[in-house]
Amino acid sequence: MSSQVMAREKRKSLDENDVILEVTDLKKYFPISAGIVFQRQVGAVRAVDGISFHVIRGETLGLVGESGCGKSTTGRTILQLYRPTEGSVRFEGQELSTMSGNELRQMRRRMQIIFQDPFASLNPRMTVGSIVSEPLQIHKIYSNKKERQQYVEALMEKVGLNPYFINRYPHEFSGGQRQRIGIARALALEPSFIVADEPISALDVSIQAQVVNLMEELQDELNLTYLFIAHDLSMVRHICDRVAVMYLGKIVELGPVDEVYDNPQHPYTQALLSAVPVPDPQVEDSRQRIIISGDLPSPANPPTGCNFNTRCPVRFDLCFEEPDPPLIEARPDHFVSCHRVT
Amino acid sequence: MSVLLDVKDLIVRFYTQEGTVYAVNGVSFELEEGETLGIVGESGSGKSVSSLALMGLIPSPPGKVESGTVMFEGRDLLTLKPDQMRLIRGKEIAMIFQDPMTSLNPVLTIGTQITESLKLHEGMNTSQSRKRAADLLDMVGIPDAYRRLDDYPHQFSGGMRQRVMIAMGLSCNPKLLIADEPTTALDVTIQAQIIELVKQLKDEFNMAMIWITHDLGVVAGIADRIQVMYGGRIMESGSSHEVFGDSRHPYTEGLLGSLPRLDSSGEEKLTQIEGSPPDMRNEPSGCPFAPRCDVREEFNLEKCWDQRPPLETVADDGGDGTHVMSCWADIREGVAENV
């Protein structure tokens, strides 16, 4: 009870009208080609298939779903690392999807990304100092080398790395420390918005809490807005204010995190939450699991009607008909896309 | 119930070019018939290496089982000759690995791979073994089983491949099944399917099982007994209710505190364990958790640095003596003993 009150208070400090990011009907299709000499397109993988949501300044929006549901593609398409097939992405009032490369580079001072794999996302031939200062060089901030080094050292201290190690290479650090380097790099340009693409999935359990606590501290200190992409639903409940559940390229449920976790409306969300194990044998012994059968359908060939109709335990005739269910407000601030929920 | 597997003082090292890796440093445990033991630990804790060692699967060189005994049905598995061991592996003790794509042979059909051990261990002919293989696939929930025998691994999804691995593991009715992170590569909904399946099959076959994982949530639901490993040693072991509900070791406590819970809205900060897991290339002395341990720091225990705490029954564990831990202090009591 008290924690719910706290959660509400935490969100009260956010200005609901201060929308930092507005995504409207975003689509990203990847072409499937056939032929050896003459390539022709024979289909498309619908990685992101028409999603809309907004992010308020200072909040953390969680994007959850199973592998292949399009959550990472969404994050990258927002930052225009993939150009969208259709739809609009407005960031701080400016439309990103039609921007040229140069304009985008300027926008990237305001929006950054932290990648999942701290082993693959850091260049092994660059020192920590040059990794963290590269964005500063690109954007020609601190032309004075000494000042730049001081700034990088301060940044390293901020993310909990010893500035003494500025000339070391990534392989000399552990996984958690490498992720701190990735965070320092993302913070170098003082962005307002960060896409965190599974930032803790590759880390050991005892290290995950360190990185999550760091991200929370930095958010409070620098008023950062996070899009937190993850498949660990327990961690999402801990760190996020609101959560969007994705299934096969679409958002099936969206709302405040406690509301969605305590009152899941979509049958997929219900199954997903019931499948997450809780580290407590007493809870586990008494829990009722909803086991959904079957696998995720291919996003190259999604089912007709509702995407979830191949696995849904409560499906009925309407679910197999076009159009698929719209995202409607089933409870205050809580949106669901299901024919069963009206 | 009688003891099926009795591991004593297992020590495994790897002699690499970068130095000796002290992977497993004196591990002892017992497993009863039909019991499920969950081994929990982070990467490098020695949880996989210790189970590979008892299967005789440590690549040598560079690995070497330095000492220890693994008694299984009256025989020490570590002293068996390779061809004797081959008769046990797959027949008496089977293993399921983490990544079903790399542990299945991509150029052989599923049928060939399942029938291989049936022909070898059970002496079945081709049609008998194919029939049995189809029954097994059917049992693990693969639809249209007989026809799918002729499919290759890439034609199955991740969850289905793991079902194939399970079918293969169960093919000769093993007495012990070792599952090494069998659901780590899978999504949660698929993980839930696999866990339900394994639980049900375990009862049906009355097997003992060792379930190795880094996910405390998974073992909470499946294991009778939990063994927490760190730095190649057992830190704490007991029934799952004891380890989760009444954890005594600072590492177990820290690990549980650092996990957010699905069933509570997490406004409080996660408690974090400072530092990083140990470099296993350093020769172990004292408690491996000492550099990160806040209890050691609080009570300023010098002994943790150079003396190994023994694995002993915790104070007032309820009488059966099965709840053991290896620490110089008992955090629940808030006192450091024997200092």
Short mmCIF file of N, CA, C and O in Angstrom, two decimals, chain A residues 3-4 6-7 10 66-67 174 204-207 209-210 212-213 216-217 233-235 237-238 258 261 272-273 275-285 287 289 291-295 311, chain B residues 42-43 157 159-160 187-193 196 214-218 220-221 240-241 244 255-256 258-277 292:
data_model
loop_
_atom_site.label_atom_id
_atom_site.label_comp_id
_atom_site.label_asym_id
_atom_site.label_seq_id
_atom_site.Cartn_x
_atom_site.Cartn_y
_atom_site.Cartn_z
N SER A 3 3.88 1.56 -0.75
CA SER A 3 4.72 1.67 -1.94
C SER A 3 3.91 2.23 -3.11
O SER A 3 4.44 2.94 -3.96
N GLN A 4 2.61 1.91 -3.14
CA GLN A 4 1.79 2.45 -4.23
C GLN A 4 1.62 3.95 -4.09
O GLN A 4 1.64 4.68 -5.07
N MET A 6 3.77 5.87 -2.69
CA MET A 6 5.05 6.44 -3.08
C MET A 6 5.19 6.52 -4.59
O MET A 6 5.68 7.50 -5.13
N ALA A 7 4.72 5.48 -5.25
CA ALA A 7 4.83 5.46 -6.70
C ALA A 7 4.05 6.62 -7.30
O ALA A 7 4.49 7.27 -8.24
N LYS A 10 5.90 9.76 -6.73
CA LYS A 10 7.06 9.86 -7.60
C LYS A 10 6.63 10.40 -8.97
O LYS A 10 7.32 11.20 -9.57
N GLU A 66 8.94 -10.68 -25.58
CA GLU A 66 9.89 -11.77 -25.78
C GLU A 66 10.79 -11.47 -26.96
O GLU A 66 10.55 -10.53 -27.72
N SER A 67 11.82 -12.29 -27.15
CA SER A 67 12.73 -12.03 -28.26
C SER A 67 11.96 -12.08 -29.57
O SER A 67 11.08 -12.91 -29.76
N SER A 174 35.78 -5.62 -16.09
CA SER A 174 34.74 -6.65 -15.98
C SER A 174 33.48 -6.17 -16.70
O SER A 174 33.38 -5.01 -17.11
N ASP A 204 26.10 -10.38 -14.63
CA ASP A 204 25.82 -11.30 -13.54
C ASP A 204 24.81 -10.69 -12.57
O ASP A 204 24.71 -9.48 -12.44
N VAL A 205 24.09 -11.58 -11.89
CA VAL A 205 23.01 -11.13 -11.01
C VAL A 205 23.50 -10.08 -10.00
O VAL A 205 22.87 -9.05 -9.79
N SER A 206 24.66 -10.33 -9.38
CA SER A 206 25.11 -9.42 -8.33
C SER A 206 25.56 -8.08 -8.90
O SER A 206 25.71 -7.11 -8.17
N ILE A 207 25.79 -8.02 -10.21
CA ILE A 207 26.25 -6.78 -10.84
C ILE A 207 25.06 -5.97 -11.37
O ILE A 207 25.11 -4.75 -11.45
N ALA A 209 22.21 -5.18 -10.04
CA ALA A 209 21.70 -4.18 -9.11
C ALA A 209 22.60 -2.95 -9.09
O ALA A 209 22.11 -1.82 -9.00
N GLN A 210 23.90 -3.15 -9.20
CA GLN A 210 24.83 -2.01 -9.22
C GLN A 210 24.50 -1.07 -10.38
O GLN A 210 24.42 0.14 -10.21
N VAL A 212 21.72 -0.90 -12.24
CA VAL A 212 20.39 -0.31 -12.14
C VAL A 212 20.37 0.84 -11.13
O VAL A 212 19.81 1.91 -11.40
N ASN A 213 21.01 0.66 -9.98
CA ASN A 213 21.08 1.74 -9.00
C ASN A 213 21.78 2.96 -9.58
O ASN A 213 21.34 4.09 -9.37
N GLU A 216 19.45 4.79 -11.89
CA GLU A 216 18.44 5.54 -11.14
C GLU A 216 19.02 6.82 -10.54
O GLU A 216 18.40 7.89 -10.59
N GLU A 217 20.23 6.71 -9.98
CA GLU A 217 20.86 7.89 -9.40
C GLU A 217 21.09 8.96 -10.47
O GLU A 217 20.82 10.14 -10.25
N LEU A 233 11.02 -8.93 -16.44
CA LEU A 233 9.84 -8.18 -16.01
C LEU A 233 9.94 -7.71 -14.57
O LEU A 233 9.35 -6.69 -14.22
N SER A 234 10.68 -8.44 -13.72
CA SER A 234 10.82 -7.99 -12.34
C SER A 234 11.61 -6.68 -12.29
O SER A 234 11.27 -5.77 -11.55
N MET A 235 12.68 -6.61 -13.08
CA MET A 235 13.49 -5.40 -13.09
C MET A 235 12.71 -4.22 -13.66
O MET A 235 12.84 -3.10 -13.19
N ARG A 237 9.52 -3.71 -13.39
CA ARG A 237 8.64 -3.20 -12.36
C ARG A 237 9.40 -2.30 -11.39
O ARG A 237 8.90 -1.29 -10.91
N HIS A 238 10.63 -2.68 -11.13
CA HIS A 238 11.42 -1.91 -10.18
C HIS A 238 11.79 -0.53 -10.73
O HIS A 238 11.69 0.47 -10.03
N ASP A 258 2.61 -0.36 -11.86
CA ASP A 258 1.92 -1.13 -10.81
C ASP A 258 0.52 -1.54 -11.26
O ASP A 258 0.05 -2.63 -10.97
N TYR A 261 0.90 -4.48 -13.72
CA TYR A 261 1.34 -5.71 -13.07
C TYR A 261 0.28 -6.26 -12.13
O TYR A 261 0.15 -7.47 -11.97
N LEU A 272 2.41 -13.81 -19.54
CA LEU A 272 3.80 -13.40 -19.41
C LEU A 272 4.15 -13.20 -17.93
O LEU A 272 5.15 -13.70 -17.43
N LEU A 273 3.29 -12.49 -17.22
CA LEU A 273 3.56 -12.21 -15.81
C LEU A 273 3.49 -13.48 -14.98
O LEU A 273 4.28 -13.66 -14.05
N ALA A 275 4.32 -16.34 -15.91
CA ALA A 275 5.44 -17.24 -16.25
C ALA A 275 6.73 -16.82 -15.56
O ALA A 275 7.67 -17.61 -15.49
N VAL A 276 6.78 -15.60 -15.05
CA VAL A 276 8.03 -15.13 -14.44
C VAL A 276 8.20 -15.78 -13.07
O VAL A 276 7.33 -15.65 -12.22
N PRO A 277 9.30 -16.50 -12.86
CA PRO A 277 9.48 -17.13 -11.56
C PRO A 277 9.83 -16.11 -10.48
O PRO A 277 10.50 -15.12 -10.74
N VAL A 278 9.34 -16.36 -9.27
CA VAL A 278 9.62 -15.49 -8.13
C VAL A 278 10.58 -16.22 -7.20
O VAL A 278 10.35 -17.39 -6.89
N PRO A 279 11.66 -15.57 -6.77
CA PRO A 279 12.63 -16.27 -5.92
C PRO A 279 12.12 -16.46 -4.50
O PRO A 279 12.67 -15.93 -3.55
N ASP A 280 11.06 -17.20 -4.35
CA ASP A 280 10.49 -17.47 -3.04
C ASP A 280 9.66 -18.75 -3.15
O ASP A 280 8.61 -18.77 -3.79
N PRO A 281 10.16 -19.86 -2.57
CA PRO A 281 9.48 -21.15 -2.75
C PRO A 281 8.05 -21.14 -2.24
O PRO A 281 7.20 -21.84 -2.78
N GLN A 282 7.77 -20.33 -1.20
CA GLN A 282 6.41 -20.31 -0.68
C GLN A 282 5.43 -19.73 -1.70
O GLN A 282 4.33 -20.23 -1.89
N VAL A 283 5.88 -18.66 -2.37
CA VAL A 283 5.04 -18.07 -3.41
C VAL A 283 4.92 -19.03 -4.58
O VAL A 283 3.84 -19.25 -5.12
N GLU A 284 6.05 -19.64 -4.97
CA GLU A 284 6.05 -20.53 -6.12
C GLU A 284 5.13 -21.72 -5.92
O GLU A 284 4.46 -22.16 -6.85
N ASP A 285 5.10 -22.27 -4.70
CA ASP A 285 4.28 -23.45 -4.45
C ASP A 285 2.79 -23.16 -4.64
O ASP A 285 2.03 -24.04 -5.01
N ARG A 287 1.48 -20.65 -6.57
CA ARG A 287 1.13 -19.85 -7.73
C ARG A 287 0.41 -20.65 -8.81
O ARG A 287 0.73 -21.80 -9.04
N ARG A 289 0.01 -20.95 -12.68
CA ARG A 289 0.63 -20.48 -13.92
C ARG A 289 -0.35 -20.58 -15.07
O ARG A 289 -1.08 -21.54 -15.18
N ILE A 291 -0.05 -21.33 -18.65
CA ILE A 291 0.93 -21.77 -19.64
C ILE A 291 0.32 -21.58 -21.02
O ILE A 291 -0.72 -22.18 -21.31
N ILE A 292 0.92 -20.72 -21.83
CA ILE A 292 0.40 -20.62 -23.19
C ILE A 292 1.19 -21.56 -24.07
O ILE A 292 2.40 -21.65 -23.98
N SER A 293 0.48 -22.28 -24.90
CA SER A 293 1.15 -23.28 -25.74
C SER A 293 1.71 -22.61 -26.99
O SER A 293 1.35 -21.49 -27.32
N GLY A 294 2.59 -23.32 -27.65
CA GLY A 294 3.07 -22.86 -28.94
C GLY A 294 4.14 -21.79 -28.85
O GLY A 294 4.52 -21.34 -27.78
N ASP A 295 4.64 -21.41 -30.03
CA ASP A 295 5.71 -20.43 -30.12
C ASP A 295 5.20 -19.17 -30.77
O ASP A 295 4.11 -19.11 -31.31
N ARG A 311 -2.16 -18.37 -30.04
CA ARG A 311 -1.79 -18.91 -28.73
C ARG A 311 -2.76 -18.53 -27.63
O ARG A 311 -2.60 -18.96 -26.49
N GLU B 42 26.79 -17.52 -9.99
CA GLU B 42 27.02 -16.62 -11.11
C GLU B 42 28.05 -17.25 -12.04
O GLU B 42 28.58 -18.32 -11.74
N SER B 43 28.36 -16.56 -13.14
CA SER B 43 29.34 -17.14 -14.05
C SER B 43 30.68 -17.24 -13.34
O SER B 43 31.06 -16.34 -12.60
N SER B 157 11.90 -24.76 -33.49
CA SER B 157 12.13 -23.50 -32.78
C SER B 157 12.96 -23.78 -31.53
O SER B 157 13.19 -24.93 -31.16
N GLY B 159 12.37 -23.50 -28.30
CA GLY B 159 11.69 -24.27 -27.27
C GLY B 159 11.53 -25.73 -27.67
O GLY B 159 11.68 -26.64 -26.86
N MET B 160 11.23 -25.94 -28.95
CA MET B 160 11.06 -27.31 -29.46
C MET B 160 12.38 -28.07 -29.43
O MET B 160 12.43 -29.26 -29.12
N ASP B 187 12.69 -17.75 -23.90
CA ASP B 187 11.82 -16.70 -23.37
C ASP B 187 11.01 -17.21 -22.19
O ASP B 187 10.81 -18.41 -22.05
N VAL B 188 10.50 -16.28 -21.38
CA VAL B 188 9.83 -16.73 -20.14
C VAL B 188 8.61 -17.62 -20.37
O VAL B 188 8.40 -18.56 -19.60
N THR B 189 7.82 -17.35 -21.40
CA THR B 189 6.64 -18.20 -21.59
C THR B 189 7.06 -19.61 -22.00
O THR B 189 6.44 -20.59 -21.59
N ILE B 190 8.13 -19.69 -22.79
CA ILE B 190 8.64 -21.00 -23.21
C ILE B 190 9.33 -21.68 -22.01
O ILE B 190 9.20 -22.88 -21.79
N GLN B 191 10.04 -20.87 -21.21
CA GLN B 191 10.67 -21.39 -20.01
C GLN B 191 9.63 -22.04 -19.09
O GLN B 191 9.85 -23.12 -18.55
N ALA B 192 8.50 -21.37 -18.94
CA ALA B 192 7.44 -21.92 -18.08
C ALA B 192 6.94 -23.25 -18.64
O ALA B 192 6.70 -24.19 -17.88
N GLN B 193 6.82 -23.34 -19.96
CA GLN B 193 6.41 -24.62 -20.58
C GLN B 193 7.41 -25.72 -20.24
O GLN B 193 7.02 -26.83 -19.85
N GLU B 196 7.38 -26.82 -16.48
CA GLU B 196 6.22 -27.67 -16.20
C GLU B 196 6.46 -29.08 -16.71
O GLU B 196 6.20 -30.07 -16.04
N HIS B 214 21.54 -19.66 -12.94
CA HIS B 214 21.89 -18.44 -12.21
C HIS B 214 20.61 -17.74 -11.76
O HIS B 214 20.65 -16.73 -11.10
N ASP B 215 19.45 -18.31 -12.14
CA ASP B 215 18.17 -17.66 -11.88
C ASP B 215 17.55 -18.22 -10.61
O ASP B 215 17.04 -19.34 -10.58
N LEU B 216 17.59 -17.42 -9.54
CA LEU B 216 17.07 -17.89 -8.26
C LEU B 216 15.58 -18.18 -8.32
O LEU B 216 15.07 -19.01 -7.59
N GLY B 217 14.88 -17.47 -9.20
CA GLY B 217 13.45 -17.68 -9.31
C GLY B 217 13.12 -19.07 -9.84
O GLY B 217 12.20 -19.73 -9.35
N VAL B 218 13.88 -19.52 -10.82
CA VAL B 218 13.60 -20.82 -11.43
C VAL B 218 13.77 -21.95 -10.41
O VAL B 218 12.90 -22.81 -10.27
N ALA B 220 13.60 -21.77 -7.21
CA ALA B 220 12.64 -21.67 -6.11
C ALA B 220 11.41 -22.52 -6.40
O ALA B 220 10.80 -23.09 -5.49
N GLY B 221 11.04 -22.60 -7.67
CA GLY B 221 9.85 -23.35 -8.02
C GLY B 221 10.09 -24.82 -8.25
O GLY B 221 9.16 -25.62 -8.23
N SER B 240 14.95 -25.68 -0.07
CA SER B 240 14.71 -24.39 -0.72
C SER B 240 14.02 -23.42 0.24
O SER B 240 14.28 -22.22 0.19
N HIS B 241 13.19 -23.94 1.14
CA HIS B 241 12.54 -23.04 2.10
C HIS B 241 13.57 -22.46 3.07
O HIS B 241 13.47 -21.30 3.47
N PHE B 244 15.92 -19.86 0.96
CA PHE B 244 15.25 -18.62 0.57
C PHE B 244 14.62 -17.90 1.77
O PHE B 244 14.66 -16.69 1.87
N LEU B 255 22.51 -11.64 -2.59
CA LEU B 255 21.97 -12.02 -3.89
C LEU B 255 20.45 -11.84 -3.90
O LEU B 255 19.88 -11.28 -4.83
N LEU B 256 19.80 -12.29 -2.83
CA LEU B 256 18.34 -12.18 -2.77
C LEU B 256 17.93 -10.70 -2.66
O LEU B 256 16.93 -10.29 -3.25
N SER B 258 19.45 -8.21 -3.96
CA SER B 258 19.73 -7.46 -5.18
C SER B 258 18.71 -7.76 -6.27
O SER B 258 18.75 -7.16 -7.33
N LEU B 259 17.80 -8.70 -6.00
CA LEU B 259 16.80 -9.06 -7.01
C LEU B 259 15.52 -8.27 -6.79
O LEU B 259 14.95 -8.30 -5.71
N PRO B 260 15.04 -7.58 -7.83
CA PRO B 260 13.72 -6.98 -7.72
C PRO B 260 12.67 -8.08 -7.78
O PRO B 260 12.92 -9.14 -8.34
N ARG B 261 11.52 -7.86 -7.15
CA ARG B 261 10.50 -8.90 -7.15
C ARG B 261 9.32 -8.48 -8.00
O ARG B 261 8.86 -7.36 -7.96
N LEU B 262 8.82 -9.45 -8.74
CA LEU B 262 7.67 -9.20 -9.60
C LEU B 262 6.44 -8.84 -8.78
O LEU B 262 5.58 -8.08 -9.20
N ASP B 263 6.35 -9.43 -7.57
CA ASP B 263 5.12 -9.29 -6.79
C ASP B 263 5.18 -8.15 -5.78
O ASP B 263 4.39 -8.10 -4.86
N SER B 264 6.15 -7.24 -5.93
CA SER B 264 6.08 -6.05 -5.08
C SER B 264 6.57 -4.87 -5.90
O SER B 264 7.50 -4.99 -6.68
N SER B 265 5.90 -3.73 -5.72
CA SER B 265 6.31 -2.58 -6.51
C SER B 265 7.56 -2.04 -5.87
O SER B 265 7.62 -1.81 -4.67
N GLY B 266 8.61 -1.90 -6.66
CA GLY B 266 9.93 -1.66 -6.11
C GLY B 266 10.27 -0.21 -6.01
O GLY B 266 10.89 0.36 -6.88
N GLU B 267 9.89 0.41 -4.90
CA GLU B 267 10.28 1.80 -4.74
C GLU B 267 11.59 1.91 -3.99
O GLU B 267 12.32 2.86 -4.13
N GLU B 268 11.88 0.90 -3.17
CA GLU B 268 13.13 0.97 -2.44
C GLU B 268 14.29 0.65 -3.39
O GLU B 268 14.13 -0.06 -4.36
N LYS B 269 15.42 1.18 -3.03
CA LYS B 269 16.62 0.91 -3.82
C LYS B 269 17.02 -0.56 -3.66
O LYS B 269 16.83 -1.14 -2.58
N LEU B 270 17.55 -1.14 -4.69
CA LEU B 270 18.05 -2.51 -4.57
C LEU B 270 19.33 -2.49 -3.75
O LEU B 270 20.15 -1.60 -3.89
N THR B 271 19.48 -3.49 -2.86
CA THR B 271 20.76 -3.56 -2.16
C THR B 271 21.76 -4.17 -3.12
O THR B 271 21.48 -5.16 -3.79
N GLN B 272 22.90 -3.58 -3.24
CA GLN B 272 23.85 -4.11 -4.20
C GLN B 272 25.05 -4.73 -3.50
O GLN B 272 25.43 -4.30 -2.42
N ILE B 273 25.59 -5.78 -4.12
CA ILE B 273 26.84 -6.34 -3.64
C ILE B 273 27.95 -5.57 -4.35
O ILE B 273 27.99 -5.55 -5.58
N GLU B 274 28.82 -4.94 -3.60
CA GLU B 274 29.88 -4.14 -4.22
C GLU B 274 30.91 -5.07 -4.89
O GLU B 274 31.01 -6.25 -4.56
N GLY B 275 31.70 -4.48 -5.78
CA GLY B 275 32.79 -5.24 -6.38
C GLY B 275 32.34 -6.20 -7.45
O GLY B 275 31.19 -6.19 -7.87
N SER B 276 33.27 -7.02 -7.92
CA SER B 276 32.92 -7.99 -8.97
C SER B 276 33.34 -9.39 -8.56
O SER B 276 34.13 -9.57 -7.63
N PRO B 277 32.80 -10.41 -9.27
CA PRO B 277 33.14 -11.80 -8.96
C PRO B 277 34.65 -12.03 -9.00
O PRO B 277 35.36 -11.31 -9.72
N ARG B 292 34.13 -8.85 -1.00
CA ARG B 292 32.87 -8.15 -1.28
C ARG B 292 31.92 -8.19 -0.09
O ARG B 292 30.81 -7.69 -0.17
#
